[in-house]
Short mmCIF file of C-alpha atoms in Angstrom, two decimals:
data_model
loop_
_atom_site.label_atom_id
_atom_site.label_comp_id
_atom_site.label_asym_id
_atom_site.label_seq_id
_atom_site.Cartn_x
_atom_site.Cartn_y
_atom_site.Cartn_z
CA MET A 12 17.01 38.99 -12.87
CA LYS A 13 19.76 38.05 -15.23
CA VAL A 14 19.85 36.32 -18.38
CA ASN A 15 21.46 32.87 -17.85
CA LYS A 16 21.22 29.24 -19.39
CA THR A 17 18.00 28.42 -17.24
CA ILE A 18 16.14 31.32 -18.36
CA ILE A 19 17.15 30.62 -22.19
CA ILE A 20 16.18 26.98 -21.68
CA GLY A 21 13.13 27.94 -20.25
CA PHE A 22 12.01 30.27 -22.99
CA ILE A 23 12.73 27.33 -25.50
CA PHE A 24 10.16 25.29 -23.46
CA ILE A 25 7.52 28.14 -23.96
CA LEU A 26 8.34 28.51 -27.59
CA LEU A 27 8.14 24.93 -27.98
CA ALA A 28 4.45 25.10 -26.47
CA GLY A 29 3.54 27.97 -28.89
CA ILE A 30 4.66 25.81 -31.80
CA MET A 31 2.77 22.77 -30.65
CA PHE A 32 -0.10 25.17 -30.32
CA VAL A 33 -0.23 26.36 -33.96
CA THR A 34 1.18 22.97 -35.63
CA ASP A 35 1.24 19.11 -35.09
CA ILE A 36 4.74 18.68 -36.50
CA PHE A 37 6.30 17.67 -33.13
CA ASN A 38 3.60 15.51 -32.28
CA PRO A 39 5.11 12.21 -33.33
CA ILE A 40 8.46 12.99 -31.28
CA ILE A 41 7.01 14.60 -27.95
CA ARG A 42 3.85 12.52 -27.48
CA PRO A 43 5.38 8.65 -26.88
CA ILE A 44 7.47 10.40 -24.12
CA THR A 45 4.90 12.58 -22.51
CA TYR A 46 2.54 9.81 -22.88
CA LEU A 47 4.32 8.10 -19.87
CA PHE A 48 4.03 10.85 -17.32
CA LEU A 49 0.75 12.39 -18.33
CA MET A 50 -1.53 9.57 -18.52
CA GLY A 51 -2.28 9.38 -22.02
CA SER A 52 -0.97 12.56 -23.30
CA SER A 53 -3.08 14.80 -25.63
CA LYS A 54 -2.39 17.86 -27.41
CA GLY A 55 -3.65 20.41 -24.80
CA LYS A 56 -1.84 18.56 -21.92
CA ASP A 57 1.33 18.68 -24.07
CA ILE A 58 1.02 22.25 -24.49
CA ILE A 59 0.32 23.09 -21.01
CA PHE A 60 3.13 20.85 -19.89
CA PHE A 61 5.93 22.52 -21.76
CA GLY A 62 4.42 25.96 -21.20
CA LEU A 63 4.65 25.48 -17.53
CA LEU A 64 7.91 23.68 -17.44
CA GLY A 65 9.53 26.83 -19.33
CA LEU A 66 7.60 29.49 -16.83
CA PHE A 67 8.78 27.78 -13.86
CA LEU A 68 12.47 27.52 -15.00
CA ILE A 69 12.21 31.26 -15.82
CA LEU A 70 10.67 32.29 -12.71
CA SER A 71 12.88 30.17 -10.55
CA GLN A 72 15.59 33.04 -11.50
CA LEU A 73 13.47 35.89 -10.13
CA ILE A 74 14.38 36.43 -6.65
CA ASP A 75 18.08 37.20 -5.80
CA LYS A 76 17.61 37.65 -1.72
CA GLU A 77 17.43 34.63 0.62
CA ILE A 78 14.16 32.92 0.77
CA ASP A 79 13.20 30.21 3.05
CA THR A 80 12.50 27.45 0.07
CA ILE A 81 12.44 24.65 2.40
CA LYS A 82 9.41 26.25 4.02
CA TYR A 83 7.89 27.11 0.75
CA LEU A 84 8.11 23.49 -0.73
CA LYS A 85 6.77 22.05 2.32
CA ILE A 86 3.44 24.69 2.10
CA SER A 87 3.67 23.62 -1.84
CA ILE A 88 3.34 19.69 -0.88
CA VAL A 89 0.56 20.24 1.58
CA LEU A 90 -1.22 22.53 -0.96
CA GLY A 91 -0.87 20.27 -3.43
CA GLY A 92 -2.45 17.29 -1.45
CA VAL A 93 -5.24 19.02 -0.13
CA LEU A 94 -6.06 20.32 -3.90
CA LEU A 95 -5.92 16.48 -4.95
CA ILE A 96 -8.36 15.73 -1.96
CA LEU A 97 -10.64 18.34 -2.44
CA GLY A 98 -10.72 16.88 -6.28
CA ILE A 99 -12.35 13.75 -4.89
CA VAL A 100 -14.43 15.69 -2.66
CA LEU A 101 -15.96 17.72 -5.33
CA GLU A 102 -16.77 14.34 -7.26
CA ILE A 103 -18.42 13.02 -4.65
CA MET A 104 -20.44 16.37 -3.74
CA PHE A 105 -21.42 16.21 -7.52
CA ARG A 106 -22.44 12.46 -7.68
CA LEU A 107 -24.70 13.21 -4.34
CA GLN A 108 -26.28 16.28 -6.11
CA LEU A 109 -27.24 14.25 -9.16
CA GLY A 110 -27.99 10.85 -7.37
CA ILE A 111 -25.58 8.78 -9.37
CA GLY A 112 -23.44 6.23 -7.98
CA LEU A 113 -19.93 6.53 -7.04
CA ASN A 114 -18.71 4.07 -9.02
CA THR A 115 -19.79 5.30 -12.33
CA VAL A 116 -17.92 7.08 -15.45
CA PHE A 117 -20.15 10.32 -15.84
CA CYS A 118 -20.25 11.41 -19.62
CA SER A 119 -21.83 14.49 -20.38
CA MET A 120 -23.19 15.03 -23.90
CA THR A 121 -23.91 18.86 -24.01
CA ASN A 122 -21.17 20.86 -25.86
CA GLY A 123 -19.39 17.48 -27.07
CA MET A 124 -18.83 14.66 -24.64
CA SER A 125 -16.88 15.03 -21.53
CA SER A 126 -16.40 12.38 -19.05
CA THR A 127 -15.28 12.19 -15.14
CA SER A 128 -14.93 10.03 -12.49
CA ILE A 129 -13.62 9.77 -9.11
CA LEU A 130 -10.29 7.91 -10.38
CA HIS A 131 -10.02 10.46 -12.96
CA THR A 132 -11.68 13.79 -12.27
CA HIS A 133 -12.31 16.59 -14.92
CA LEU A 134 -14.48 18.88 -12.77
CA LEU A 135 -11.43 21.38 -12.01
CA LYS A 136 -10.64 21.12 -15.74
CA ALA A 137 -14.22 21.95 -16.55
CA ILE A 138 -13.93 25.37 -14.55
CA LEU A 139 -11.06 26.31 -16.27
CA GLY A 140 -12.49 25.34 -19.63
CA GLY A 141 -15.43 27.03 -19.56
CA ALA A 142 -13.12 30.63 -18.61
CA LEU A 143 -10.97 29.38 -21.45
CA VAL A 144 -13.72 29.09 -24.02
CA ASN A 145 -15.02 32.43 -22.97
CA LEU A 146 -11.85 34.09 -23.54
CA LEU A 147 -10.27 32.37 -26.45
CA GLY A 148 -13.16 30.77 -28.07
CA PRO A 149 -12.44 30.75 -31.70
CA PHE A 150 -8.72 30.00 -31.32
CA ILE A 151 -9.35 26.76 -29.34
CA GLN A 152 -8.20 24.19 -31.43
CA SER A 153 -10.56 20.69 -32.16
CA GLY A 154 -7.63 18.82 -30.65
CA ILE A 155 -7.87 20.16 -27.58
CA ASN A 156 -10.53 18.92 -24.95
CA THR A 157 -11.82 21.77 -22.55
CA GLY A 158 -14.05 19.68 -20.32
CA VAL A 159 -16.74 22.44 -20.87
CA GLY A 160 -19.45 20.16 -21.25
CA LEU A 161 -19.25 19.49 -17.05
CA TYR A 162 -19.22 22.93 -16.39
CA ALA A 163 -23.35 23.03 -15.66
CA TYR A 164 -22.72 20.12 -13.36
CA VAL A 165 -19.91 21.51 -11.26
CA PRO A 166 -20.76 22.19 -7.53
CA SER A 167 -20.58 25.86 -6.78
CA PHE A 168 -17.68 24.96 -4.25
CA GLY A 169 -15.63 24.08 -7.05
CA PHE A 170 -15.20 27.64 -7.84
CA LEU A 171 -13.56 28.20 -4.48
CA VAL A 172 -11.23 25.28 -5.02
CA ILE A 173 -9.64 26.68 -7.86
CA LEU A 174 -8.67 29.75 -6.35
CA LEU A 175 -6.05 27.56 -4.33
CA ILE A 176 -4.11 26.63 -8.02
CA PRO A 177 -2.52 30.41 -8.50
CA ILE A 178 -1.44 30.19 -4.72
CA LEU A 179 -0.01 26.90 -4.91
CA PHE A 180 1.79 28.15 -8.34
CA ALA A 181 3.16 31.37 -6.20
CA THR A 182 4.52 28.84 -3.45
CA ILE A 183 6.19 26.96 -6.14
CA VAL A 184 7.98 29.56 -7.51
CA LEU A 185 9.22 30.93 -3.92
CA ALA A 186 10.30 27.17 -3.21
CA SER A 187 12.50 27.11 -6.62
CA GLN A 188 14.52 30.40 -5.86
CA LYS A 189 18.53 29.94 -5.37
CA ARG A 190 18.33 26.11 -5.77
CA PRO A 191 20.97 24.31 -7.94
CA TRP A 192 20.36 24.17 -11.31
CA PHE A 193 19.49 20.41 -11.25
CA THR A 194 16.86 20.84 -8.46
CA ASN A 195 15.03 24.04 -10.51
CA PHE A 196 14.81 21.61 -13.39
CA LEU A 197 13.31 18.77 -11.07
CA LEU A 198 10.90 20.93 -9.42
CA ALA A 199 9.69 22.59 -12.92
CA PHE A 200 9.25 19.13 -13.94
CA PHE A 201 7.28 17.70 -10.98
CA SER A 202 5.36 21.15 -10.48
CA SER A 203 4.03 21.05 -14.17
CA CYS A 204 2.89 17.60 -13.78
CA LEU A 205 1.08 18.07 -10.45
CA ILE A 206 -0.59 20.94 -11.72
CA ILE A 207 -1.80 19.27 -14.92
CA GLY A 208 -2.62 16.12 -12.40
CA ILE A 209 -4.91 18.55 -10.03
CA ILE A 210 -6.88 19.91 -13.61
CA ASP A 211 -7.05 17.07 -15.31
CA GLY A 212 -6.86 13.59 -13.38
CA GLY A 213 -7.05 14.19 -9.76
CA MET A 214 -5.91 12.43 -7.13
CA PHE A 215 -5.38 8.86 -8.57
CA ALA A 216 -4.27 9.99 -12.10
CA THR A 217 -0.57 9.44 -13.21
CA PRO A 218 0.76 13.01 -13.55
CA SER A 219 -0.74 13.95 -9.88
CA TYR A 220 1.57 11.01 -8.67
CA VAL A 221 4.48 12.00 -10.66
CA GLY A 222 3.95 15.62 -9.20
CA ILE A 223 3.23 15.30 -5.80
CA PHE A 224 5.74 12.44 -5.01
CA GLY A 225 8.27 14.21 -7.14
CA LEU A 226 7.99 17.40 -4.95
CA LEU A 227 8.25 15.42 -1.42
CA LEU A 228 11.10 13.50 -3.47
CA VAL A 229 12.95 16.78 -3.83
CA HIS A 230 12.22 17.84 -0.38
CA ARG A 231 13.60 14.60 1.19
CA ASN A 232 16.17 12.97 -1.19
CA GLY A 233 16.89 16.23 -3.32
CA TYR A 234 20.32 16.23 -1.73
CA TYR A 235 21.50 13.13 -2.97
CA LEU A 236 20.08 13.38 -6.46
CA ASN A 237 22.27 16.32 -6.64
CA TYR A 238 25.09 14.41 -5.38
CA ILE A 239 25.02 11.83 -7.98
CA ILE A 240 24.55 14.16 -11.05
CA GLY A 241 27.37 16.62 -9.56
CA ARG A 242 29.76 13.77 -9.37
CA VAL A 243 28.79 12.19 -12.96
CA LEU A 244 29.18 15.34 -14.47
CA LYS A 245 32.16 16.54 -12.39
CA ASP A 246 29.76 19.94 -11.42
CA GLU A 247 31.94 21.24 -8.82
CA ASN A 248 29.52 24.59 -8.58
CA LEU A 249 26.61 22.02 -8.12
CA LEU A 250 27.91 20.20 -5.61
CA LYS A 251 29.14 23.49 -3.86
CA GLN A 252 25.27 24.58 -3.95
CA ASN A 253 24.10 21.30 -2.73
CA GLU A 254 25.80 21.65 0.47
CA LEU A 255 23.34 24.17 1.40
CA ILE A 256 20.42 22.25 1.10
CA GLN A 257 21.06 19.06 2.94
CA PRO A 258 17.93 16.99 4.39
CA GLY A 259 17.22 17.33 8.01
CA TYR A 260 17.60 13.66 8.46
CA ARG A 261 21.26 13.70 7.74
CA ASN A 262 24.21 14.22 10.05
CA ARG A 263 21.81 13.94 12.88
CA GLY A 264 23.18 10.54 14.46
CA PHE A 265 20.87 8.32 13.38
CA GLY A 266 21.14 4.64 13.66
CA GLU A 267 21.50 2.96 10.22
CA ILE A 268 18.02 1.76 9.99
CA ARG A 269 16.45 4.84 10.95
CA TYR A 270 18.76 6.94 8.43
CA LEU A 271 17.87 4.51 5.57
CA PHE A 272 13.92 4.87 6.56
CA ASN A 273 13.92 8.52 6.36
CA ARG A 274 16.03 8.36 3.06
CA PHE A 275 13.31 5.78 1.38
CA LEU A 276 10.25 6.55 2.94
CA ILE A 277 9.10 8.30 -0.03
CA TRP A 278 8.96 5.05 -1.81
CA PHE A 279 6.76 3.30 0.97
CA ILE A 280 4.19 6.12 0.42
CA VAL A 281 4.22 5.76 -3.77
CA ILE A 282 3.61 2.08 -3.15
CA ALA A 283 1.35 2.70 -0.61
CA PHE A 284 -0.78 5.17 -2.76
CA ILE A 285 -0.45 2.60 -5.94
CA LEU A 286 -2.27 -0.22 -4.01
CA LEU A 287 -4.97 2.47 -2.82
CA ARG A 288 -5.74 3.50 -6.33
CA PHE A 289 -6.16 -0.18 -7.48
CA THR A 290 -7.85 -1.08 -4.37
CA VAL A 291 -10.43 1.99 -5.27
CA ALA A 292 -10.95 0.71 -8.62
CA PHE A 293 -11.26 -2.85 -8.09
CA ALA A 294 -13.70 -2.56 -4.87
CA GLY A 295 -15.77 -0.33 -6.88
CA ALA A 296 -16.08 -2.82 -9.83
CA GLN A 297 -19.12 -4.37 -11.15
CA PRO A 298 -17.86 -7.28 -12.88
CA ASP A 299 -20.93 -9.00 -13.64
CA TYR A 300 -22.55 -6.46 -16.21
CA TYR A 301 -22.12 -3.04 -16.94
CA THR A 302 -24.66 -0.67 -16.04
CA VAL A 303 -25.39 2.07 -18.36
CA ASP A 304 -27.91 4.62 -17.56
CA VAL A 305 -28.96 7.16 -20.20
CA VAL A 306 -30.48 10.02 -19.17
CA ASN A 307 -33.46 12.48 -20.72
CA PRO A 308 -32.99 10.01 -23.95
CA THR A 309 -34.69 10.89 -27.11
CA ASP A 310 -36.81 8.40 -28.88
CA ASN A 311 -35.36 5.69 -30.98
CA ILE A 312 -32.06 5.43 -29.23
CA ASP A 313 -29.45 3.21 -31.38
CA LEU A 314 -26.30 2.15 -29.57
CA GLY A 315 -24.57 1.53 -32.65
CA ASN A 316 -21.87 -1.33 -32.46
CA VAL A 317 -22.86 -1.83 -28.57
CA SER A 318 -26.16 -3.05 -29.41
CA ALA A 319 -25.09 -6.55 -29.95
CA ASN A 320 -23.69 -6.88 -26.32
CA VAL A 321 -26.93 -5.71 -24.34
CA ILE A 322 -28.07 -8.22 -22.26
CA ASP A 323 -31.34 -6.32 -21.19
CA ASN A 324 -32.86 -2.74 -20.75
CA ASN A 325 -35.77 -1.08 -19.21
CA THR A 326 -37.08 2.44 -19.41
CA SER A 327 -38.39 4.95 -16.57
CA SER A 328 -39.92 7.93 -17.18
CA ASN A 329 -36.59 10.08 -18.03
CA LYS A 330 -34.09 7.20 -17.92
CA THR A 331 -32.93 4.04 -19.65
CA THR A 332 -31.04 1.61 -18.26
CA TYR A 333 -28.83 -0.83 -20.22
CA HIS A 334 -27.04 -4.04 -18.86
CA ILE A 335 -24.26 -4.99 -21.16
CA ASP A 336 -21.76 -7.50 -21.45
CA PRO A 337 -18.75 -7.47 -19.16
CA SER A 338 -16.50 -8.80 -21.80
CA TYR A 339 -16.61 -5.20 -23.16
CA ASN A 340 -13.49 -3.11 -22.48
CA GLU A 341 -14.49 -0.38 -20.34
CA MET A 342 -12.41 2.43 -22.18
CA LYS A 343 -13.61 0.88 -25.52
CA LEU A 344 -17.46 1.21 -24.19
CA ILE A 345 -17.06 4.54 -23.54
CA ASN A 346 -15.74 5.52 -26.62
CA ASP A 347 -18.35 3.38 -28.72
CA LEU A 348 -21.13 4.94 -27.03
CA LYS A 349 -19.71 8.78 -27.48
CA VAL A 350 -20.90 8.50 -31.25
CA PRO A 351 -24.39 6.91 -31.10
CA LEU A 352 -25.62 9.12 -28.04
CA ASN A 353 -24.31 12.23 -29.38
CA ASN A 354 -27.11 14.58 -29.20
CA SER A 355 -29.28 11.89 -28.22
CA CYS A 356 -29.27 12.47 -24.45
CA GLU A 357 -28.77 14.68 -21.69
CA TYR A 358 -25.77 12.33 -20.37
CA TYR A 359 -25.10 9.04 -19.33
CA THR A 360 -23.38 6.95 -16.70
CA ILE A 361 -21.35 3.74 -16.74
CA THR A 362 -20.38 1.39 -13.93
CA TRP A 363 -16.70 0.77 -13.35
CA ASN A 364 -15.11 -2.73 -14.46
CA ALA A 365 -11.25 -2.62 -13.82
CA TYR A 366 -11.44 -6.23 -14.60
CA SER A 367 -12.01 -5.39 -18.28
CA TYR A 368 -8.27 -4.31 -18.53
CA LEU A 369 -6.85 -7.31 -17.47
CA ASP A 370 -7.38 -9.13 -20.55
CA GLY A 371 -4.44 -7.20 -22.18
CA TYR A 372 -6.73 -4.62 -24.39
CA TYR A 373 -6.19 -1.09 -24.11
CA GLU A 374 -7.21 1.43 -26.35
#
């Protein structure tokens, strides 16, 4: 492996990740950018993103011999899709195991507050977070949420699912070999988003969409993206390399409509999945009131600022149920319950209310 510009840029990204781990000096510059595609960026996500981005760029220069990169890119797309689906399966198994609703946000209060839901799962993150805490415990900074509070609740099947992530990593590296530089950067970017989305967010998270559909975009339309960049930058070497990765539907004698359908199919799929995400969110919403179940509460719970919005409550042997005014923004409610319920219960669940985001408030 010879040192070239791609490898140097990769090392710069890894160095940036290292700097971000020990200092917040770049946060005001980087956070507003990564927030757009990492769905509410955090310090931990930013560090992992730039570390993976640099690593993928470096490893894309690893192998000199010919490899069927198209085959490995297809395998990566399938594996990524399977992992996203299995993340949802884990959430369903976990909820059936505890006997809680599918349309709820689960908030563990053990070892700090950690939340998970079908719309934004953290179960795989909890497995990796548990391993990370065991290895690096004292070195993990307070700004990095490992999700370790969910570790005890993860179904055993999750520990098998996590083994697919290194396999996905390997197929992505193989899919990146001997490609034009622009394709390498796109694959590194989208693959980093995909792995972050699988670990933190799941099927309906923004980085998952960016990652899986980005890989599909490179597979189906990478030739045209390289062609545009090559023409704009007048990069003849890029254009020459690009001729070796033409999509299967090009120069096949297809009619114009069939050709355009193949070329823009990816965008129809993206729109369909975005609609699916909103359909699930609104179909599972409980707009009349929030149902908050506090499990194994201590005596005399005080909900703090939330108390003024409680409609009614009732207590059973191990659970107190509150009905809360639906005008409360869902995210604000979760955050406002976090402090008063700290060390006051084992966990609590909140029903979804996607309608609460339509009033323009978002925290």
